[in-house]
Amino acid sequence: MDKAFCEWWLGRVRPYRDVVPEKLAAEREAVRRQQEFNENYASFLNQAVLPAVDEVVKILHRNRIIHRVSAWGNQLSLRIHLAWRWGELVIAQSHDDAVTFDHHIVTEGERRGEDSVEDHTHTYDLRDALPATLAEQELQFFLGRIAQDLVETEPPPEIPPGEQPPE
């Protein structure tokens, strides 16, 4: 760093470097709690989420369903592409003390009218360990939302006023 800048900066902050012990204790406690939340998230991710996502990916691969799994930072994303619908599930430690499952379902094309997006967010507290079944429930919810409304039945025939439907 630039020496002149460092001297200027140190001259400004040195008088304020003494911090009361209570403030430092509160900071240490916050760091300790954050580590506990991080451990709960890592445990949930490694013992529940990753095995469940791995199982879903195997099913998708075996059935030649186009999908992508990616990770960045503390986020894991599963994206599935179908003919006119795609969905993405993003799992992340969204706050210091919470894990979030963001469900994005996008329907495209004229067949369904205008393009539409359905978003669902489920957030769970990391103060305590989360059950492994939660990951499977969230994945099933996501897969269910993608599959919903994919099958369209033929519309019922129009019946002119005063006529009876055929039997």
GROMACS .gro file of N, CA and C in nm:
model
  501
    1MET      N    1   0.085  -0.119   0.000
    1MET     CA    2   0.000   0.000   0.000
    1MET      C    3   0.089   0.124   0.000
    2ASP      N    4   0.028   0.231  -0.040
    2ASP     CA    5   0.097   0.358  -0.046
    2ASP      C    6   0.134   0.404   0.095
    3LYS      N    7   0.262   0.436   0.115
    3LYS     CA    8   0.311   0.471   0.249
    3LYS      C    9   0.241   0.596   0.304
    4ALA      N   10   0.226   0.697   0.222
    4ALA     CA   11   0.161   0.820   0.268
    4ALA      C   12   0.017   0.793   0.312
    5PHE      N   13  -0.054   0.712   0.236
    5PHE     CA   14  -0.191   0.678   0.273
    5PHE      C   15  -0.194   0.605   0.406
    6CYS      N   16  -0.105   0.505   0.423
    6CYS     CA   17  -0.100   0.428   0.547
    6CYS      C   18  -0.074   0.518   0.667
    7GLU      N   19   0.020   0.610   0.654
    7GLU     CA   20   0.049   0.702   0.764
    7GLU      C   21  -0.072   0.790   0.796
    8TRP      N   22  -0.137   0.841   0.692
    8TRP     CA   23  -0.257   0.922   0.713
    8TRP      C   24  -0.365   0.840   0.784
    9TRP      N   25  -0.390   0.720   0.734
    9TRP     CA   26  -0.496   0.635   0.789
    9TRP      C   27  -0.467   0.599   0.934
   10LEU      N   28  -0.344   0.556   0.964
   10LEU     CA   29  -0.308   0.520   1.101
   10LEU      C   30  -0.319   0.640   1.195
   11GLY      N   31  -0.282   0.757   1.146
   11GLY     CA   32  -0.297   0.878   1.227
   11GLY      C   33  -0.442   0.905   1.264
   12ARG      N   34  -0.533   0.870   1.175
   12ARG     CA   35  -0.676   0.891   1.200
   12ARG      C   36  -0.735   0.787   1.295
   13VAL      N   37  -0.693   0.660   1.285
   13VAL     CA   38  -0.761   0.554   1.360
   13VAL      C   39  -0.693   0.518   1.492
   14ARG      N   40  -0.565   0.549   1.509
   14ARG     CA   41  -0.496   0.511   1.634
   14ARG      C   42  -0.568   0.560   1.759
   15PRO      N   43  -0.618   0.682   1.763
   15PRO     CA   44  -0.685   0.728   1.885
   15PRO      C   45  -0.810   0.647   1.920
   16TYR      N   46  -0.862   0.572   1.826
   16TYR     CA   47  -0.988   0.499   1.848
   16TYR      C   48  -0.968   0.347   1.854
   17ARG      N   49  -0.845   0.303   1.870
   17ARG     CA   50  -0.818   0.159   1.864
   17ARG      C   51  -0.855   0.083   1.990
   18ASP      N   52  -0.875   0.152   2.099
   18ASP     CA   53  -0.913   0.083   2.223
   18ASP      C   54  -1.063   0.055   2.222
   19VAL      N   55  -1.096  -0.072   2.236
   19VAL     CA   56  -1.236  -0.116   2.233
   19VAL      C   57  -1.270  -0.172   2.370
   20VAL      N   58  -1.388  -0.135   2.419
   20VAL     CA   59  -1.428  -0.183   2.552
   20VAL      C   60  -1.443  -0.335   2.550
   21PRO      N   61  -1.405  -0.403   2.658
   21PRO     CA   62  -1.410  -0.550   2.662
   21PRO      C   63  -1.550  -0.607   2.635
   22GLU      N   64  -1.655  -0.538   2.679
   22GLU     CA   65  -1.791  -0.588   2.657
   22GLU      C   66  -1.822  -0.600   2.508
   23LYS      N   67  -1.776  -0.501   2.432
   23LYS     CA   68  -1.801  -0.504   2.288
   23LYS      C   69  -1.724  -0.619   2.223
   24LEU      N   70  -1.603  -0.643   2.267
   24LEU     CA   71  -1.525  -0.754   2.214
   24LEU      C   72  -1.587  -0.888   2.252
   25ALA      N   73  -1.639  -0.898   2.374
   25ALA     CA   74  -1.704  -1.022   2.418
   25ALA      C   75  -1.828  -1.050   2.332
   26ALA      N   76  -1.904  -0.946   2.303
   26ALA     CA   77  -2.023  -0.963   2.219
   26ALA      C   78  -1.983  -1.008   2.078
   27GLU      N   79  -1.875  -0.954   2.027
   27GLU     CA   80  -1.827  -0.993   1.895
   27GLU      C   81  -1.781  -1.139   1.895
   28ARG      N   82  -1.710  -1.179   1.999
   28ARG     CA   83  -1.665  -1.319   2.009
   28ARG      C   84  -1.785  -1.414   2.017
   29GLU      N   85  -1.887  -1.375   2.091
   29GLU     CA   86  -2.008  -1.458   2.104
   29GLU      C   87  -2.080  -1.468   1.969
   30ALA      N   88  -2.086  -1.359   1.896
   30ALA     CA   89  -2.149  -1.361   1.763
   30ALA      C   90  -2.072  -1.453   1.668
   31VAL      N   91  -1.941  -1.448   1.674
   31VAL     CA   92  -1.858  -1.536   1.590
   31VAL      C   93  -1.880  -1.682   1.630
   32ARG      N   94  -1.888  -1.710   1.760
   32ARG     CA   95  -1.910  -1.847   1.806
   32ARG      C   96  -2.045  -1.899   1.756
   33ARG      N   97  -2.149  -1.816   1.768
   33ARG     CA   98  -2.282  -1.857   1.720
   33ARG      C   99  -2.281  -1.879   1.569
   34GLN      N  100  -2.212  -1.791   1.497
   34GLN     CA  101  -2.204  -1.805   1.352
   34GLN      C  102  -2.136  -1.936   1.314
   35GLN      N  103  -2.032  -1.973   1.387
   35GLN     CA  104  -1.965  -2.100   1.360
   35GLN      C  105  -2.060  -2.218   1.384
   36GLU      N  106  -2.142  -2.207   1.487
   36GLU     CA  107  -2.240  -2.313   1.515
   36GLU      C  108  -2.342  -2.324   1.400
   37PHE      N  109  -2.393  -2.209   1.352
   37PHE     CA  110  -2.486  -2.209   1.239
   37PHE      C  111  -2.420  -2.269   1.115
   38ASN      N  112  -2.293  -2.230   1.091
   38ASN     CA  113  -2.220  -2.281   0.975
   38ASN      C  114  -2.202  -2.432   0.985
   39GLU      N  115  -2.173  -2.482   1.106
   39GLU     CA  116  -2.157  -2.626   1.125
   39GLU      C  117  -2.289  -2.698   1.101
   40ASN      N  118  -2.400  -2.642   1.150
   40ASN     CA  119  -2.532  -2.703   1.126
   40ASN      C  120  -2.564  -2.707   0.977
   41TYR      N  121  -2.530  -2.597   0.906
   41TYR     CA  122  -2.555  -2.593   0.762
   41TYR      C  123  -2.467  -2.695   0.690
   42ALA      N  124  -2.339  -2.700   0.723
   42ALA     CA  125  -2.248  -2.794   0.658
   42ALA      C  126  -2.291  -2.938   0.683
   43SER      N  127  -2.332  -2.967   0.805
   43SER     CA  128  -2.378  -3.102   0.838
   43SER      C  129  -2.504  -3.136   0.758
   44PHE      N  130  -2.600  -3.045   0.753
   44PHE     CA  131  -2.723  -3.068   0.677
   44PHE      C  132  -2.692  -3.086   0.528
   45LEU      N  133  -2.604  -3.002   0.477
   45LEU     CA  134  -2.568  -3.009   0.335
   45LEU      C  135  -2.502  -3.142   0.303
   46ASN      N  136  -2.403  -3.181   0.382
   46ASN     CA  137  -2.326  -3.302   0.353
   46ASN      C  138  -2.402  -3.431   0.382
   47GLN      N  139  -2.484  -3.431   0.486
   47GLN     CA  140  -2.550  -3.555   0.526
   47GLN      C  141  -2.690  -3.571   0.468
   48ALA      N  142  -2.751  -3.462   0.423
   48ALA     CA  143  -2.889  -3.471   0.375
   48ALA      C  144  -2.905  -3.419   0.232
   49VAL      N  145  -2.863  -3.296   0.207
   49VAL     CA  146  -2.889  -3.233   0.077
   49VAL      C  147  -2.810  -3.300  -0.034
   50LEU      N  148  -2.679  -3.313  -0.018
   50LEU     CA  149  -2.597  -3.368  -0.126
   50LEU      C  150  -2.636  -3.512  -0.161
   51PRO      N  151  -2.658  -3.601  -0.063
   51PRO     CA  152  -2.704  -3.736  -0.101
   51PRO      C  153  -2.839  -3.734  -0.173
   52ALA      N  154  -2.932  -3.650  -0.130
   52ALA     CA  155  -3.064  -3.643  -0.195
   52ALA      C  156  -3.052  -3.588  -0.337
   53VAL      N  157  -2.972  -3.483  -0.356
   53VAL     CA  158  -2.951  -3.427  -0.490
   53VAL      C  159  -2.882  -3.530  -0.578
   54ASP      N  160  -2.785  -3.601  -0.524
   54ASP     CA  161  -2.715  -3.705  -0.600
   54ASP      C  162  -2.813  -3.811  -0.650
   55GLU      N  163  -2.905  -3.852  -0.565
   55GLU     CA  164  -3.005  -3.952  -0.604
   55GLU      C  165  -3.096  -3.898  -0.715
   56VAL      N  166  -3.139  -3.773  -0.703
   56VAL     CA  167  -3.223  -3.712  -0.806
   56VAL      C  168  -3.147  -3.702  -0.938
   57VAL      N  169  -3.021  -3.662  -0.931
   57VAL     CA  170  -2.939  -3.649  -1.053
   57VAL      C  171  -2.925  -3.784  -1.122
   58LYS      N  172  -2.907  -3.890  -1.046
   58LYS     CA  173  -2.898  -4.024  -1.105
   58LYS      C  174  -3.027  -4.061  -1.177
   59ILE      N  175  -3.140  -4.030  -1.116
   59ILE     CA  176  -3.270  -4.057  -1.178
   59ILE      C  177  -3.286  -3.975  -1.306
   60LEU      N  178  -3.251  -3.848  -1.300
   60LEU     CA  179  -3.262  -3.761  -1.418
   60LEU      C  180  -3.171  -3.812  -1.530
   61HIS      N  181  -3.049  -3.849  -1.495
   61HIS     CA  182  -2.953  -3.898  -1.595
   61HIS      C  183  -3.002  -4.027  -1.660
   62ARG      N  184  -3.048  -4.122  -1.578
   62ARG     CA  185  -3.098  -4.250  -1.631
   62ARG      C  186  -3.214  -4.230  -1.728
   63ASN      N  187  -3.294  -4.128  -1.703
   63ASN     CA  188  -3.412  -4.103  -1.786
   63ASN      C  189  -3.390  -3.994  -1.890
   64ARG      N  190  -3.266  -3.955  -1.909
   64ARG     CA  191  -3.223  -3.857  -2.011
   64ARG      C  192  -3.302  -3.726  -2.002
   65ILE      N  193  -3.321  -3.679  -1.881
   65ILE     CA  194  -3.385  -3.549  -1.858
   65ILE      C  195  -3.273  -3.447  -1.842
   66ILE      N  196  -3.280  -3.341  -1.921
   66ILE     CA  197  -3.174  -3.241  -1.921
   66ILE      C  198  -3.174  -3.167  -1.788
   67HIS      N  199  -3.057  -3.161  -1.728
   67HIS     CA  200  -3.043  -3.097  -1.597
   67HIS      C  201  -2.901  -3.044  -1.580
   68ARG      N  202  -2.884  -2.961  -1.481
   68ARG     CA  203  -2.752  -2.908  -1.448
   68ARG      C  204  -2.746  -2.885  -1.297
   69VAL      N  205  -2.635  -2.922  -1.239
   69VAL     CA  206  -2.610  -2.894  -1.098
   69VAL      C  207  -2.488  -2.803  -1.094
   70SER      N  208  -2.498  -2.696  -1.019
   70SER     CA  209  -2.383  -2.606  -1.006
   70SER      C  210  -2.376  -2.554  -0.863
   71ALA      N  211  -2.259  -2.509  -0.828
   71ALA     CA  212  -2.237  -2.455  -0.694
   71ALA      C  213  -2.153  -2.329  -0.706
   72TRP      N  214  -2.184  -2.232  -0.623
   72TRP     CA  215  -2.102  -2.113  -0.612
   72TRP      C  216  -2.121  -2.058  -0.472
   73GLY      N  217  -2.012  -2.019  -0.412
   73GLY     CA  218  -2.019  -1.971  -0.274
   73GLY      C  219  -2.082  -2.077  -0.186
   74ASN      N  220  -2.183  -2.039  -0.113
   74ASN     CA  221  -2.252  -2.134  -0.025
   74ASN      C  222  -2.383  -2.183  -0.087
   75GLN      N  223  -2.396  -2.171  -0.220
   75GLN     CA  224  -2.521  -2.208  -0.287
   75GLN      C  225  -2.503  -2.332  -0.372
   76LEU      N  226  -2.608  -2.412  -0.376
   76LEU     CA  227  -2.615  -2.529  -0.463
   76LEU      C  228  -2.740  -2.511  -0.548
   77SER      N  229  -2.726  -2.532  -0.679
   77SER     CA  230  -2.838  -2.511  -0.769
   77SER      C  231  -2.862  -2.637  -0.851
   78LEU      N  232  -2.989  -2.675  -0.863
   78LEU     CA  233  -3.031  -2.785  -0.950
   78LEU      C  234  -3.130  -2.727  -1.050
   79ARG      N  235  -3.097  -2.738  -1.179
   79ARG     CA  236  -3.185  -2.685  -1.284
   79ARG      C  237  -3.229  -2.800  -1.373
   80ILE      N  238  -3.357  -2.804  -1.406
   80ILE     CA  239  -3.415  -2.908  -1.491
   80ILE      C  240  -3.485  -2.839  -1.607
   81HIS      N  241  -3.457  -2.889  -1.730
   81HIS     CA  242  -3.519  -2.832  -1.851
   81HIS      C  243  -3.614  -2.934  -1.913
   82LEU      N  244  -3.735  -2.891  -1.943
   82LEU     CA  245  -3.833  -2.970  -2.016
   82LEU      C  246  -3.873  -2.890  -2.140
   83ALA      N  247  -3.961  -2.945  -2.224
   83ALA     CA  248  -3.994  -2.883  -2.352
   83ALA      C  249  -4.035  -2.737  -2.338
   84TRP      N  250  -4.129  -2.706  -2.251
   84TRP     CA  251  -4.173  -2.568  -2.237
   84TRP      C  252  -4.179  -2.523  -2.092
   85ARG      N  253  -4.105  -2.592  -2.010
   85ARG     CA  254  -4.099  -2.554  -1.869
   85ARG      C  255  -3.961  -2.586  -1.817
   86TRP      N  256  -3.912  -2.503  -1.731
   86TRP     CA  257  -3.787  -2.535  -1.663
   86TRP      C  258  -3.798  -2.487  -1.519
   87GLY      N  259  -3.717  -2.546  -1.435
   87GLY     CA  260  -3.720  -2.510  -1.294
   87GLY      C  261  -3.581  -2.510  -1.236
   88GLU      N  262  -3.565  -2.431  -1.134
   88GLU     CA  263  -3.436  -2.425  -1.065
   88GLU      C  264  -3.463  -2.423  -0.915
   89LEU      N  265  -3.388  -2.504  -0.845
   89LEU     CA  266  -3.393  -2.507  -0.699
   89LEU      C  267  -3.257  -2.459  -0.650
   90VAL      N  268  -3.257  -2.352  -0.572
   90VAL     CA  269  -3.133  -2.297  -0.517
   90VAL      C  270  -3.138  -2.317  -0.366
   91ILE      N  271  -3.036  -2.384  -0.314
   91ILE     CA  272  -3.025  -2.412  -0.171
   91ILE      C  273  -2.907  -2.332  -0.120
   92ALA      N  274  -2.929  -2.251  -0.016
   92ALA     CA  275  -2.821  -2.165   0.033
   92ALA      C  276  -2.840  -2.132   0.180
   93GLN      N  277  -2.729  -2.099   0.243
   93GLN     CA  278  -2.735  -2.042   0.377
   93GLN      C  279  -2.756  -1.893   0.354
   94SER      N  280  -2.882  -1.854   0.349
   94SER     CA  281  -2.918  -1.720   0.305
   94SER      C  282  -2.893  -1.612   0.410
   95HIS      N  283  -2.903  -1.648   0.534
   95HIS     CA  284  -2.873  -1.557   0.644
   95HIS      C  285  -2.776  -1.631   0.735
   96ASP      N  286  -2.722  -1.563   0.832
   96ASP     CA  287  -2.627  -1.631   0.919
   96ASP      C  288  -2.690  -1.748   0.991
   97ASP      N  289  -2.820  -1.743   1.015
   97ASP     CA  290  -2.884  -1.848   1.095
   97ASP      C  291  -2.998  -1.920   1.021
   98ALA      N  292  -2.994  -1.921   0.887
   98ALA     CA  293  -3.105  -1.983   0.813
   98ALA      C  294  -3.057  -2.047   0.683
   99VAL      N  295  -3.121  -2.157   0.647
   99VAL     CA  296  -3.102  -2.219   0.517
   99VAL      C  297  -3.231  -2.197   0.438
  100THR      N  298  -3.215  -2.163   0.310
  100THR     CA  299  -3.330  -2.130   0.226
  100THR      C  300  -3.333  -2.220   0.104
  101PHE      N  301  -3.453  -2.268   0.071
  101PHE     CA  302  -3.477  -2.341  -0.053
  101PHE      C  303  -3.560  -2.249  -0.141
  102ASP      N  304  -3.501  -2.196  -0.249
  102ASP     CA  305  -3.573  -2.110  -0.343
  102ASP      C  306  -3.613  -2.193  -0.463
  103HIS      N  307  -3.744  -2.204  -0.488
  103HIS     CA  308  -3.798  -2.280  -0.600
  103HIS      C  309  -3.842  -2.181  -0.707
  104HIS      N  310  -3.788  -2.194  -0.829
  104HIS     CA  311  -3.829  -2.109  -0.941
  104HIS      C  312  -3.879  -2.202  -1.052
  105ILE      N  313  -4.005  -2.189  -1.088
  105ILE     CA  314  -4.063  -2.269  -1.195
  105ILE      C  315  -4.107  -2.172  -1.305
  106VAL      N  316  -4.053  -2.191  -1.426
  106VAL     CA  317  -4.082  -2.100  -1.537
  106VAL      C  318  -4.152  -2.179  -1.647
  107THR      N  319  -4.266  -2.128  -1.690
  107THR     CA  320  -4.342  -2.188  -1.800
  107THR      C  321  -4.333  -2.092  -1.918
  108GLU      N  322  -4.297  -2.147  -2.035
  108GLU     CA  323  -4.274  -2.063  -2.153
  108GLU      C  324  -4.364  -2.106  -2.267
  109GLY      N  325  -4.388  -2.014  -2.361
  109GLY     CA  326  -4.447  -2.051  -2.487
  109GLY      C  327  -4.595  -2.022  -2.501
  110GLU      N  328  -4.639  -2.026  -2.628
  110GLU     CA  329  -4.777  -1.994  -2.661
  110GLU      C  330  -4.875  -2.097  -2.607
  111ARG      N  331  -4.833  -2.222  -2.600
  111ARG     CA  332  -4.925  -2.327  -2.557
  111ARG      C  333  -4.985  -2.295  -2.421
  112ARG      N  334  -4.909  -2.231  -2.336
  112ARG     CA  335  -4.955  -2.199  -2.201
  112ARG      C  336  -4.993  -2.053  -2.188
  113GLY      N  337  -5.015  -1.985  -2.300
  113GLY     CA  338  -5.045  -1.842  -2.290
  113GLY      C  339  -4.915  -1.766  -2.270
  114GLU      N  340  -4.920  -1.667  -2.188
  114GLU     CA  341  -4.800  -1.588  -2.161
  114GLU      C  342  -4.701  -1.667  -2.076
  115ASP      N  343  -4.575  -1.630  -2.088
  115ASP     CA  344  -4.474  -1.690  -2.000
  115ASP      C  345  -4.511  -1.659  -1.856
  116SER      N  346  -4.483  -1.752  -1.768
  116SER     CA  347  -4.514  -1.728  -1.627
  116SER      C  348  -4.402  -1.782  -1.539
  117VAL      N  349  -4.393  -1.726  -1.422
  117VAL     CA  350  -4.292  -1.768  -1.324
  117VAL      C  351  -4.362  -1.790  -1.192
  118GLU      N  352  -4.332  -1.902  -1.129
  118GLU     CA  353  -4.382  -1.930  -0.994
  118GLU      C  354  -4.261  -1.944  -0.903
  119ASP      N  355  -4.258  -1.865  -0.799
  119ASP     CA  356  -4.149  -1.873  -0.702
  119ASP      C  357  -4.204  -1.914  -0.567
  120HIS      N  358  -4.133  -2.003  -0.503
  120HIS     CA  359  -4.166  -2.046  -0.367
  120HIS      C  360  -4.036  -2.043  -0.289
  121THR      N  361  -4.040  -1.990  -0.169
  121THR     CA  362  -3.923  -1.988  -0.084
  121THR      C  363  -3.958  -2.049   0.050
  122HIS      N  364  -3.878  -2.142   0.093
  122HIS     CA  365  -3.895  -2.205   0.224
  122HIS      C  366  -3.766  -2.183   0.301
  123THR      N  367  -3.777  -2.129   0.421
  123THR     CA  368  -3.661  -2.097   0.503
  123THR      C  369  -3.669  -2.174   0.634
  124TYR      N  370  -3.556  -2.229   0.675
  124TYR     CA  371  -3.549  -2.309   0.797
  124TYR      C  372  -3.438  -2.256   0.887
  125ASP      N  373  -3.463  -2.259   1.015
  125ASP     CA  374  -3.372  -2.207   1.117
  125ASP      C  375  -3.255  -2.302   1.138
  126LEU      N  376  -3.133  -2.247   1.141
  126LEU     CA  377  -3.013  -2.327   1.163
  126LEU      C  378  -2.968  -2.328   1.309
  127ARG      N  379  -3.049  -2.274   1.399
  127ARG     CA  380  -3.009  -2.275   1.540
  127ARG      C  381  -2.998  -2.419   1.591
  128ASP      N  382  -3.078  -2.508   1.534
  128ASP     CA  383  -3.073  -2.650   1.569
  128ASP      C  384  -3.045  -2.730   1.442
  129ALA      N  385  -2.998  -2.852   1.460
  129ALA     CA  386  -2.974  -2.940   1.345
  129ALA      C  387  -3.106  -2.970   1.275
  130LEU      N  388  -3.101  -2.975   1.143
  130LEU     CA  389  -3.221  -3.002   1.063
  130LEU      C  390  -3.230  -3.151   1.030
  131PRO      N  391  -3.351  -3.207   1.027
  131PRO     CA  392  -3.364  -3.350   0.994
  131PRO      C  393  -3.333  -3.375   0.846
  132ALA      N  394  -3.274  -3.489   0.818
  132ALA     CA  395  -3.236  -3.524   0.680
  132ALA      C  396  -3.357  -3.532   0.589
  133THR      N  397  -3.471  -3.571   0.642
  133THR     CA  398  -3.592  -3.585   0.560
  133THR      C  399  -3.635  -3.452   0.498
  134LEU      N  400  -3.593  -3.342   0.557
  134LEU     CA  401  -3.629  -3.211   0.505
  134LEU      C  402  -3.576  -3.191   0.363
  135ALA      N  403  -3.455  -3.236   0.336
  135ALA     CA  404  -3.397  -3.222   0.202
  135ALA      C  405  -3.480  -3.299   0.100
  136GLU      N  406  -3.518  -3.421   0.134
  136GLU     CA  407  -3.600  -3.501   0.042
  136GLU      C  408  -3.737  -3.438   0.019
  137GLN      N  409  -3.797  -3.384   0.124
  137GLN     CA  410  -3.927  -3.318   0.110
  137GLN      C  411  -3.918  -3.198   0.017
  138GLU      N  412  -3.812  -3.119   0.031
  138GLU     CA  413  -3.795  -3.001  -0.054
  138GLU      C  414  -3.772  -3.042  -0.199
  139LEU      N  415  -3.693  -3.146  -0.222
  139LEU     CA  416  -3.671  -3.192  -0.359
  139LEU      C  417  -3.800  -3.246  -0.420
  140GLN      N  418  -3.878  -3.320  -0.342
  140GLN     CA  419  -4.005  -3.370  -0.394
  140GLN      C  420  -4.102  -3.256  -0.423
  141PHE      N  421  -4.103  -3.154  -0.340
  141PHE     CA  422  -4.187  -3.038  -0.365
  141PHE      C  423  -4.147  -2.973  -0.497
  142PHE      N  424  -4.017  -2.954  -0.516
  142PHE     CA  425  -3.964  -2.894  -0.639
  142PHE      C  426  -4.002  -2.977  -0.762
  143LEU      N  427  -3.976  -3.107  -0.756
  143LEU     CA  428  -4.007  -3.194  -0.870
  143LEU      C  429  -4.157  -3.199  -0.896
  144GLY      N  430  -4.236  -3.198  -0.790
  144GLY     CA  431  -4.381  -3.196  -0.805
  144GLY      C  432  -4.430  -3.070  -0.872
  145ARG      N  433  -4.373  -2.956  -0.835
  145ARG     CA  434  -4.413  -2.829  -0.896
  145ARG      C  435  -4.380  -2.827  -1.045
  146ILE      N  436  -4.266  -2.886  -1.083
  146ILE     CA  437  -4.230  -2.889  -1.225
  146ILE      C  438  -4.328  -2.977  -1.303
  147ALA      N  439  -4.365  -3.090  -1.245
  147ALA     CA  440  -4.452  -3.186  -1.315
  147ALA      C  441  -4.598  -3.143  -1.318
  148GLN      N  442  -4.636  -3.054  -1.226
  148GLN     CA  443  -4.776  -3.013  -1.220
  148GLN      C  444  -4.818  -2.944  -1.350
  149ASP      N  445  -4.934  -2.975  -1.398
  149ASP     CA  446  -4.993  -2.914  -1.517
  149ASP      C  447  -4.921  -2.947  -1.647
  150LEU      N  448  -4.828  -3.043  -1.648
  150LEU     CA  449  -4.763  -3.078  -1.774
  150LEU      C  450  -4.859  -3.152  -1.867
  151VAL      N  451  -4.944  -3.236  -1.813
  151VAL     CA  452  -5.038  -3.313  -1.894
  151VAL      C  453  -5.166  -3.232  -1.910
  152GLU      N  454  -5.202  -3.210  -2.034
  152GLU     CA  455  -5.325  -3.135  -2.061
  152GLU      C  456  -5.426  -3.228  -2.125
  153THR      N  457  -5.544  -3.229  -2.071
  153THR     CA  458  -5.651  -3.308  -2.132
  153THR      C  459  -5.716  -3.224  -2.241
  154GLU      N  460  -5.784  -3.292  -2.331
  154GLU     CA  461  -5.856  -3.220  -2.436
  154GLU      C  462  -5.969  -3.139  -2.372
  155PRO      N  463  -5.992  -3.018  -2.420
  155PRO     CA  464  -6.102  -2.941  -2.362
  155PRO      C  465  -6.235  -3.010  -2.395
  156PRO      N  466  -6.333  -2.999  -2.306
  156PRO     CA  467  -6.462  -3.062  -2.333
  156PRO      C  468  -6.526  -2.996  -2.456
  157PRO      N  469  -6.604  -3.073  -2.532
  157PRO     CA  470  -6.667  -3.015  -2.651
  157PRO      C  471  -6.767  -2.906  -2.611
  158GLU      N  472  -6.775  -2.808  -2.698
  158GLU     CA  473  -6.871  -2.701  -2.672
  158GLU      C  474  -7.011  -2.751  -2.707
  159ILE      N  475  -7.104  -2.725  -2.620
  159ILE     CA  476  -7.242  -2.769  -2.641
  159ILE      C  477  -7.326  -2.643  -2.661
  160PRO      N  478  -7.391  -2.634  -2.777
  160PRO     CA  479  -7.475  -2.515  -2.800
  160PRO      C  480  -7.585  -2.506  -2.695
  161PRO      N  481  -7.630  -2.384  -2.665
  161PRO     CA  482  -7.736  -2.368  -2.565
  161PRO      C  483  -7.860  -2.447  -2.604
  162GLY      N  484  -7.919  -2.512  -2.506
  162GLY     CA  485  -8.042  -2.586  -2.527
  162GLY      C  486  -8.020  -2.731  -2.568
  163GLU      N  487  -7.899  -2.770  -2.605
  163GLU     CA  488  -7.874  -2.909  -2.644
  163GLU      C  489  -7.817  -2.985  -2.525
  164GLN      N  490  -7.836  -3.116  -2.530
  164GLN     CA  491  -7.785  -3.204  -2.425
  164GLN      C  492  -7.652  -3.264  -2.469
  165PRO      N  493  -7.562  -3.287  -2.374
  165PRO     CA  494  -7.436  -3.353  -2.411
  165PRO      C  495  -7.462  -3.497  -2.452
  166PRO      N  496  -7.383  -3.550  -2.548
  166PRO     CA  497  -7.402  -3.690  -2.588
  166PRO      C  498  -7.371  -3.784  -2.473
  167GLU      N  499  -7.441  -3.896  -2.469
  167GLU     CA  500  -7.423  -3.990  -2.359
  167GLU      C  501  -7.330  -4.098  -2.393
   0.00000   0.00000   0.00000
